[in-house]
Coordinates of C-alpha atoms in Angstrom, one line a residue:
X23 CA -22.7 18.2 1.6
X24 CA -20.6 15.0 2.1
X25 CA -18.2 14.8 5.0
X26 CA -14.8 13.2 4.2
X27 CA -12.7 12.3 7.2
X28 CA -8.9 12.1 6.8
X29 CA -7.3 10.0 9.5
X30 CA -3.6 10.5 9.6
X31 CA -3.9 13.8 7.7
X32 CA -0.5 14.8 8.9
X33 CA 0.9 12.8 6.0
X34 CA 0.8 16.2 4.4
X35 CA 2.1 15.5 0.8
X36 CA -0.4 12.6 0.5
X37 CA -3.2 14.8 2.0
X38 CA -2.3 17.5 -0.6
X39 CA -2.8 15.1 -3.5
X40 CA -6.0 13.7 -2.2
X41 CA -7.5 17.1 -1.4
X42 CA -6.4 18.5 -4.7
X43 CA -8.0 15.6 -6.6
X44 CA -11.3 16.0 -4.7
X45 CA -11.4 19.8 -5.3
X46 CA -10.7 19.4 -9.1
X47 CA -14.2 17.8 -9.3
X48 CA -16.4 20.9 -9.7
X49 CA -19.6 19.1 -8.9
X50 CA -19.0 18.1 -5.3
X51 CA -20.0 19.9 -2.1
X52 CA -17.5 18.7 0.6
X53 CA -16.6 19.0 4.2
X54 CA -13.1 17.9 4.7
X55 CA -12.5 16.8 8.3
X56 CA -8.8 16.4 9.1
X57 CA -7.4 14.4 12.0
X58 CA -3.9 13.7 13.3
X59 CA -2.3 13.0 16.6
X60 CA 0.4 15.7 16.0
X61 CA -0.8 19.3 16.5
X62 CA 2.1 20.5 14.3
X63 CA 1.3 18.2 11.4
X64 CA -2.4 18.8 11.7
X65 CA -1.8 22.5 11.5
X66 CA 0.1 22.1 8.3
X67 CA -2.5 19.7 6.9
X68 CA -5.2 22.3 7.6
X69 CA -3.2 25.1 6.1
X70 CA -2.6 22.9 3.0
X71 CA -6.3 22.2 2.5
X72 CA -7.2 25.9 2.9
X73 CA -4.5 26.9 0.5
X74 CA -5.7 24.4 -2.1
X75 CA -9.2 25.8 -1.8
X76 CA -7.8 29.2 -2.8
X77 CA -5.5 27.8 -5.5
X78 CA -8.1 25.7 -7.2
X79 CA -11.0 28.1 -6.7
X80 CA -13.4 25.4 -5.4
X81 CA -15.1 26.0 -2.1
X82 CA -15.1 23.4 0.7
X83 CA -15.6 23.4 4.4
X84 CA -12.4 22.6 6.3
X85 CA -12.2 21.4 9.9
X86 CA -9.2 20.1 11.8
X87 CA -9.2 18.2 15.2
X88 CA -7.0 16.1 17.4
X89 CA -10.2 14.3 18.4
X90 CA -10.5 11.3 16.0
X91 CA -14.1 10.5 16.9
X92 CA -15.1 14.1 16.3
X93 CA -13.5 14.0 12.8
X94 CA -15.4 10.7 12.1
X95 CA -18.7 11.8 13.4
X96 CA -21.2 11.7 10.5
X97 CA -18.6 11.1 7.9
X98 CA -19.8 9.7 4.5
X99 CA -16.3 8.4 3.7
X100 CA -13.2 7.7 5.8
X101 CA -9.7 7.8 4.4
X102 CA -7.0 6.1 6.5
X103 CA -3.3 6.9 6.0
X104 CA -1.8 6.5 9.4
X105 CA 1.8 5.5 10.0
X106 CA 2.1 4.2 13.6
X107 CA 5.4 5.0 15.1
X108 CA 6.4 7.4 12.3
X109 CA 9.8 7.5 10.7
X110 CA 11.6 6.2 13.8
X111 CA 9.7 2.9 13.7
X112 CA 10.3 2.6 10.0
X113 CA 14.0 3.0 10.4
X114 CA 13.9 0.4 13.2
X115 CA 12.2 -2.1 10.9
X116 CA 14.9 -1.7 8.3
X117 CA 18.1 -1.0 10.3
X118 CA 17.9 -3.8 12.9
X119 CA 17.4 -6.6 10.3
X120 CA 20.2 -5.0 8.3
X121 CA 22.6 -5.7 11.2
X122 CA 21.7 -9.3 10.9
X123 CA 22.5 -9.3 7.2
X124 CA 18.8 -9.3 6.1
X125 CA 18.4 -6.8 3.3
X126 CA 15.1 -4.9 2.7
X127 CA 14.4 -2.1 0.4
X128 CA 11.0 -0.7 1.6
X129 CA 9.9 -3.0 4.4
X130 CA 6.3 -2.0 4.6
X131 CA 4.4 -4.8 2.9
X132 CA 5.5 -8.3 3.8
X133 CA 8.6 -9.9 5.4
X134 CA 9.9 -8.8 8.7
X135 CA 9.3 -5.1 8.1
X136 CA 5.7 -5.7 7.0
X137 CA 5.0 -8.0 9.9
X138 CA 6.1 -5.5 12.5
X139 CA 4.5 -2.6 10.8
X140 CA 1.2 -4.5 10.8
X141 CA 1.4 -5.4 14.4
X142 CA 1.9 -1.7 15.3
X143 CA -1.0 -0.7 13.1
X144 CA -3.6 -3.3 14.0
X145 CA -4.5 -1.8 17.5
X146 CA -5.0 1.7 16.1
X147 CA -6.9 0.3 13.1
X148 CA -9.2 -1.5 15.5
X149 CA -9.8 1.7 17.4
X150 CA -10.6 3.6 14.2
X151 CA -13.1 0.9 13.2
X152 CA -14.7 0.9 16.6
X153 CA -15.2 4.7 16.4
X154 CA -16.7 4.3 12.9
X155 CA -19.1 1.7 14.2
X156 CA -20.2 4.3 16.8
X157 CA -20.5 7.5 14.7
X158 CA -20.4 6.6 11.0
X159 CA -21.3 3.0 10.6
X160 CA -22.4 3.3 7.0
X161 CA -19.2 5.0 5.8
X162 CA -16.7 2.9 3.9
X163 CA -13.1 2.9 5.1
X164 CA -10.8 3.7 2.2
X165 CA -7.4 2.4 3.4
X166 CA -4.1 3.6 2.1
X167 CA -2.0 2.4 5.0
X168 CA 0.5 -0.4 4.5
X169 CA 0.9 -3.3 4.8
X170 CA -2.3 -3.2 2.7
X171 CA -3.1 -6.9 2.5
X172 CA -2.6 -7.4 6.2
X173 CA -4.6 -4.3 7.2
X174 CA -7.5 -5.2 5.0
X175 CA -7.5 -8.8 6.2
X176 CA -7.4 -7.6 9.8
X177 CA -10.2 -5.1 9.3
X178 CA -12.4 -8.0 7.9
X179 CA -11.7 -10.0 11.1
X180 CA -12.3 -7.3 13.7
X181 CA -15.0 -5.3 11.8
X182 CA -16.7 -7.3 9.1
X183 CA -19.7 -4.9 9.4
X184 CA -17.6 -2.0 8.1
X185 CA -17.0 -1.9 4.4
X186 CA -13.2 -1.7 4.0
X187 CA -11.5 -1.1 0.6
X188 CA -7.8 -1.0 0.3
X189 CA -6.6 1.5 -2.4
X190 CA -3.2 1.5 -4.0
X191 CA -1.9 3.2 -7.2
X192 CA 0.5 0.4 -8.1
X193 CA -1.8 -1.1 -10.8
X194 CA -2.6 2.3 -12.2
X195 CA 1.0 3.4 -12.5
X196 CA 2.2 0.0 -13.9
X197 CA -0.3 0.3 -16.7
X198 CA 0.8 3.9 -17.4
X199 CA 4.5 3.0 -17.3
X200 CA 4.2 -0.1 -19.5
X201 CA 2.0 1.8 -22.1
X202 CA 4.8 4.5 -22.3
X203 CA 7.4 1.8 -22.7
X204 CA 5.7 0.3 -25.8
X205 CA 4.9 3.8 -27.2
X206 CA 1.2 4.0 -26.3
X207 CA -1.0 6.3 -24.3
X208 CA -2.6 4.4 -21.4
X209 CA -6.0 5.6 -22.6
X210 CA -5.6 3.5 -25.7
X211 CA -5.2 0.3 -23.7
X212 CA -7.4 -1.9 -21.6
X213 CA -5.9 -3.5 -18.5
X214 CA -7.0 -5.6 -15.5
X215 CA -4.8 -7.1 -12.8
X216 CA -5.4 -9.7 -10.1
X217 CA -3.5 -11.2 -7.2
X218 CA -2.5 -9.5 -3.9
X219 CA -1.4 -5.9 -3.3
X220 CA 2.1 -5.2 -4.5
X221 CA 2.1 -8.6 -6.1
X222 CA -0.8 -8.6 -8.5
X223 CA -0.4 -9.8 -12.0
X224 CA -1.3 -8.0 -15.2
X225 CA -3.8 -10.5 -16.5
X226 CA -5.4 -8.4 -19.3
X227 CA -3.4 -5.8 -21.3
X228 CA -4.7 -5.1 -24.7
X229 CA -4.9 -2.6 -27.6
X230 CA -8.1 -3.0 -29.6
X231 CA -8.5 -6.5 -28.3
X232 CA -4.9 -7.5 -29.2
X233 CA -2.6 -8.8 -26.4
X234 CA 0.3 -6.3 -25.8
X235 CA 2.6 -8.8 -24.1
X236 CA 4.3 -9.7 -27.4
X237 CA 5.1 -6.0 -27.9
X238 CA 6.6 -5.8 -24.4
X239 CA 8.7 -8.8 -25.0
X240 CA 10.0 -7.3 -28.2
X241 CA 10.8 -4.1 -26.4
X242 CA 12.8 -5.9 -23.7
X243 CA 14.7 -7.9 -26.3
X244 CA 15.7 -4.7 -28.1
X245 CA 17.1 -3.2 -25.0
X246 CA 18.9 -5.8 -22.9
X247 CA 19.6 -3.3 -20.1
X248 CA 15.9 -3.7 -19.2
X249 CA 16.6 -7.3 -18.2
X250 CA 18.5 -5.9 -15.2
X251 CA 15.2 -4.8 -13.6
X252 CA 13.6 -7.0 -11.0
X253 CA 10.1 -6.8 -12.5
X254 CA 11.4 -7.8 -15.9
X255 CA 13.1 -10.8 -14.4
X256 CA 9.9 -11.8 -12.7
X257 CA 8.0 -11.4 -16.0
X258 CA 10.5 -13.5 -17.8
X259 CA 10.3 -16.4 -15.3
X260 CA 6.6 -16.3 -14.4
X261 CA 5.1 -15.0 -17.7
X262 CA 3.0 -12.2 -16.3
X263 CA 4.1 -8.7 -15.3
X264 CA 3.9 -7.8 -11.6
X265 CA 2.2 -4.6 -10.6
X266 CA 4.7 -3.2 -8.0
X267 CA 8.0 -1.5 -8.5
X268 CA 11.3 -3.4 -8.7
X269 CA 12.3 -1.9 -5.4
X270 CA 9.3 -3.4 -3.7
X271 CA 9.2 -6.6 -5.6
X272 CA 12.8 -7.5 -4.8
X273 CA 12.0 -8.2 -1.2
X274 CA 8.9 -10.3 -1.7
X275 CA 10.9 -13.3 -3.1
X276 CA 14.0 -15.3 -2.2
X277 CA 15.6 -14.5 -5.6
X278 CA 17.2 -11.1 -5.3
X279 CA 18.4 -9.8 -2.0
X280 CA 20.2 -12.9 -0.8
X281 CA 23.6 -12.1 -2.4
X282 CA 25.8 -9.1 -3.3
X283 CA 25.9 -10.4 -6.9
X284 CA 22.1 -10.4 -7.3
X285 CA 21.9 -6.9 -5.7
X286 CA 24.4 -5.6 -8.2
X287 CA 23.0 -7.4 -11.2
X288 CA 19.5 -6.1 -10.6
X289 CA 20.6 -2.6 -9.4
X290 CA 18.8 -2.9 -6.1
X291 CA 19.2 -0.3 -3.4
X292 CA 18.9 -1.9 0.1
X293 CA 17.4 0.4 2.8
X294 CA 16.0 2.7 0.2
X295 CA 13.0 3.6 2.2
X296 CA 15.1 5.2 4.9
X297 CA 16.1 7.8 2.4
X298 CA 12.5 8.1 1.0
X299 CA 11.2 8.6 4.6
X300 CA 13.7 11.4 5.2
X301 CA 12.7 13.0 1.9
X302 CA 9.1 12.9 3.1
X303 CA 10.1 14.8 6.3
X304 CA 11.9 17.3 4.1
X305 CA 8.8 17.7 2.0
X306 CA 6.8 18.4 5.1
X307 CA 9.2 21.1 6.2
X308 CA 9.1 22.6 2.7
X309 CA 5.3 22.7 2.9
X310 CA 5.5 24.6 6.2
X311 CA 7.8 27.2 4.6
X312 CA 5.5 27.6 1.6
X313 CA 2.5 28.1 3.8
X314 CA 4.2 30.5 6.0
X315 CA 5.4 32.5 3.0
X316 CA 1.9 32.6 1.5
X317 CA 3.2 30.9 -1.7
X318 CA 1.2 28.4 -3.8
X319 CA 1.7 24.7 -3.2
X320 CA 3.1 22.5 -6.0
X321 CA 0.5 20.2 -7.6
X322 CA 0.6 17.1 -9.7
X323 CA -1.6 16.4 -12.7
X324 CA -5.3 15.5 -12.7
X325 CA -7.0 13.0 -10.4
X326 CA -4.9 9.9 -10.2
X327 CA -5.6 8.6 -6.7
X328 CA -8.5 6.1 -6.3
X329 CA -10.1 7.5 -3.1
X330 CA -11.3 10.7 -4.8
X331 CA -12.5 8.7 -7.8
X332 CA -14.5 6.4 -5.5
X333 CA -16.0 9.4 -3.7
X334 CA -17.0 11.2 -6.9
X335 CA -18.5 8.0 -8.5
X336 CA -20.6 7.2 -5.4
X337 CA -21.8 10.8 -5.0
X338 CA -22.5 11.5 -8.6
X339 CA -23.2 8.1 -10.1
X340 CA -20.3 8.4 -12.6
X341 CA -19.2 4.9 -13.4
X342 CA -15.5 3.9 -13.2
X343 CA -13.4 0.8 -13.0
X344 CA -10.5 0.8 -10.5
X345 CA -8.6 -1.8 -8.6
X346 CA -9.3 -2.5 -4.9
X347 CA -8.1 -4.8 -2.1
X348 CA -10.9 -6.7 -0.4
X349 CA -11.5 -10.1 1.3
X350 CA -11.5 -13.0 -1.1
X351 CA -15.1 -14.1 -1.2
X352 CA -15.3 -15.8 -4.6
X353 CA -13.0 -13.3 -6.4
X354 CA -9.9 -15.4 -7.0
X355 CA -10.6 -19.2 -7.1
X356 CA -7.1 -20.5 -6.2
X357 CA -6.2 -18.1 -3.4
X358 CA -7.4 -18.6 0.2
X359 CA -10.9 -17.7 1.1
X360 CA -11.1 -14.5 3.2
X361 CA -7.5 -13.4 2.4
X362 CA -7.1 -9.8 1.1
X363 CA -6.8 -9.9 -2.7
X364 CA -6.5 -7.2 -5.3
X365 CA -9.0 -7.2 -8.2
X366 CA -10.8 -4.8 -10.5
X367 CA -14.0 -3.2 -9.2
X368 CA -16.8 -1.2 -10.7
X369 CA -17.7 2.0 -8.8
X370 CA -20.9 3.9 -9.2
X371 CA -23.8 5.3 -7.1
X372 CA -24.4 1.8 -5.7
X373 CA -20.9 1.6 -4.3
X374 CA -17.9 -0.5 -5.0
X375 CA -18.4 -3.9 -6.6
X376 CA -15.4 -6.1 -7.0
X377 CA -15.2 -8.2 -10.1
X378 CA -14.5 -12.0 -9.8
X379 CA -11.4 -12.9 -11.8
X380 CA -11.6 -16.7 -11.7
X381 CA -8.3 -18.7 -11.1
X382 CA -4.9 -17.2 -11.5
X383 CA -2.2 -19.0 -13.5
X384 CA -0.9 -21.6 -11.1
X385 CA 2.6 -20.1 -11.0
X386 CA 1.2 -16.7 -10.1
X387 CA -1.0 -18.2 -7.4
X388 CA 1.9 -20.1 -6.0
X389 CA 3.9 -16.9 -5.3
X390 CA 0.9 -15.1 -3.9
X391 CA 0.2 -17.9 -1.5
X392 CA 3.6 -17.6 0.1
X393 CA 3.0 -13.9 0.5
X394 CA -0.4 -14.5 2.0
X395 CA 1.0 -17.1 4.4
X396 CA 3.0 -14.3 6.0
X397 CA -0.1 -12.2 6.2
X398 CA -2.2 -15.0 7.6
X399 CA 0.3 -15.8 10.4
X400 CA 0.6 -12.1 11.3
X401 CA -3.2 -11.7 11.5
X402 CA -3.5 -14.9 13.6
X403 CA -0.7 -13.7 15.9
X404 CA -2.6 -10.5 16.6
X405 CA -6.0 -12.3 16.9
X406 CA -4.8 -14.9 19.3
X407 CA -1.9 -13.1 21.1
X408 CA 0.4 -16.0 20.2
X409 CA 3.9 -14.4 19.9
X410 CA 5.3 -17.6 18.4
X411 CA 3.2 -16.9 15.3
X412 CA 5.1 -13.6 14.8
X413 CA 8.4 -15.6 14.4
X414 CA 6.8 -18.1 12.2
X415 CA 5.4 -15.4 9.9
X416 CA 9.0 -14.2 9.3
X417 CA 10.2 -17.7 9.1
X418 CA 8.0 -18.5 6.0
X419 CA 9.0 -15.2 4.2
X420 CA 11.1 -16.0 1.2
X421 CA 13.6 -13.1 1.7
X422 CA 14.1 -13.7 5.4
X423 CA 14.5 -17.5 5.2
X424 CA 16.9 -17.2 2.2
X425 CA 19.2 -15.1 4.3
X426 CA 18.9 -16.0 8.0
X427 CA 18.7 -19.3 10.0
X428 CA 15.6 -20.0 12.1
X429 CA 17.6 -19.2 15.2
X430 CA 18.7 -15.8 13.8
X431 CA 15.0 -15.1 12.9
X432 CA 14.0 -15.8 16.5
X433 CA 16.7 -13.5 17.8
X434 CA 15.9 -10.8 15.3
X435 CA 12.2 -10.8 16.3
X436 CA 13.1 -10.6 20.0
X437 CA 15.2 -7.5 19.3
X438 CA 12.4 -5.9 17.2
X439 CA 9.8 -6.6 19.9
X440 CA 12.0 -4.9 22.4
X441 CA 12.7 -1.9 20.1
X442 CA 9.1 -1.3 19.3
X443 CA 7.9 -1.8 22.9
X444 CA 4.5 -0.3 23.7
X445 CA 3.6 0.1 20.1
X446 CA 3.0 -3.6 19.9
X447 CA 0.0 -5.4 21.6
X448 CA 1.0 -6.5 25.1
X449 CA 0.5 -10.3 24.5
X450 CA 3.0 -10.2 21.6
X451 CA 5.8 -8.7 23.7
X452 CA 6.6 -12.0 25.3
X453 CA 9.9 -13.7 24.6
X454 CA 9.6 -17.0 22.8
X455 CA 12.0 -19.9 23.0
X456 CA 12.5 -22.2 20.0
X457 CA 10.8 -25.2 21.6

């Protein structure tokens, strides 16, 4: 029986999907060990897992504990989905910059929101990795927590001995959505992407060996309204389709959120993630009601998340190809060595094997390097305790620097440091003057 530890299991909707995907495999014997720091959320997560065992008719051993090390002890796989600071910290990351005139949509990947989310997450991630080293050193960490690239990079710095794989469904759903757009089933197509998380590029996309990009261009030309989407604009200018939604992608560049005209033209909704976060809270409350009433839980379709696929492939030897985020050790030639990159990977009984993708088109790598510069400065800020690097990370971000002056960025970072307080590492709480 394989033990799967869920850290941050109180993310109940996500836990529900992952547990359901695992239970749909009829050939696995599983112990699901759930951990969260909130007793209320942990209770709902446990109830959710037990209800799914009943609904799907597949037995599994379920345990729940507030003690993280106990949940990790003896685990074969660890799934991380923590959100340090919860919804309040997320709202802070979005609302304070908005008062300065800096627009964000999601704020969890790069830019000012990603930087501060990372700095809150790194200390907890380090503690998780320390616990894993003590009680389950051979288990891989399957990370879902954003900012993905920064967290995977940080894990490689503080725990290079722990195999960490960042898992995200953005490539998966991009391939599905584009296939539907050109009238195909995704199973008919072959696709591979490479780059960085939330800004990877669809490098291969074919039907029976034929490139599908011409079909996509024809589809866009036939429906001009599609040109009002951020991702389509990036595709038109760069030549390769990005693998994250328009809402996310708009805040990774200097092109879109800098003016009211661009926001309107590309139909962008600033502060969107505040609404999404509140919807997630509402979904949590709805799950409690369904459990209390003894009603079945709503379920999505078949296994779509990568963590259950990894676990099934490793335990049964079933080969699969997925996309993972890992340190760049010879995987993408023209991105920095050691940076966290997103590439295809083969998964089977031997584990997860990333596939080298050579060099990206130079224009794609150029955009990725700006994104990775923000990540590198953030990782270095946490590693060295140099709070000036926090400000410099935001300063090199395209969206922030297209909207705010350097002096405003310094002031904004000061305010965010004060707002997040003890959630940040102590050395990074120092006030920094410009010179």
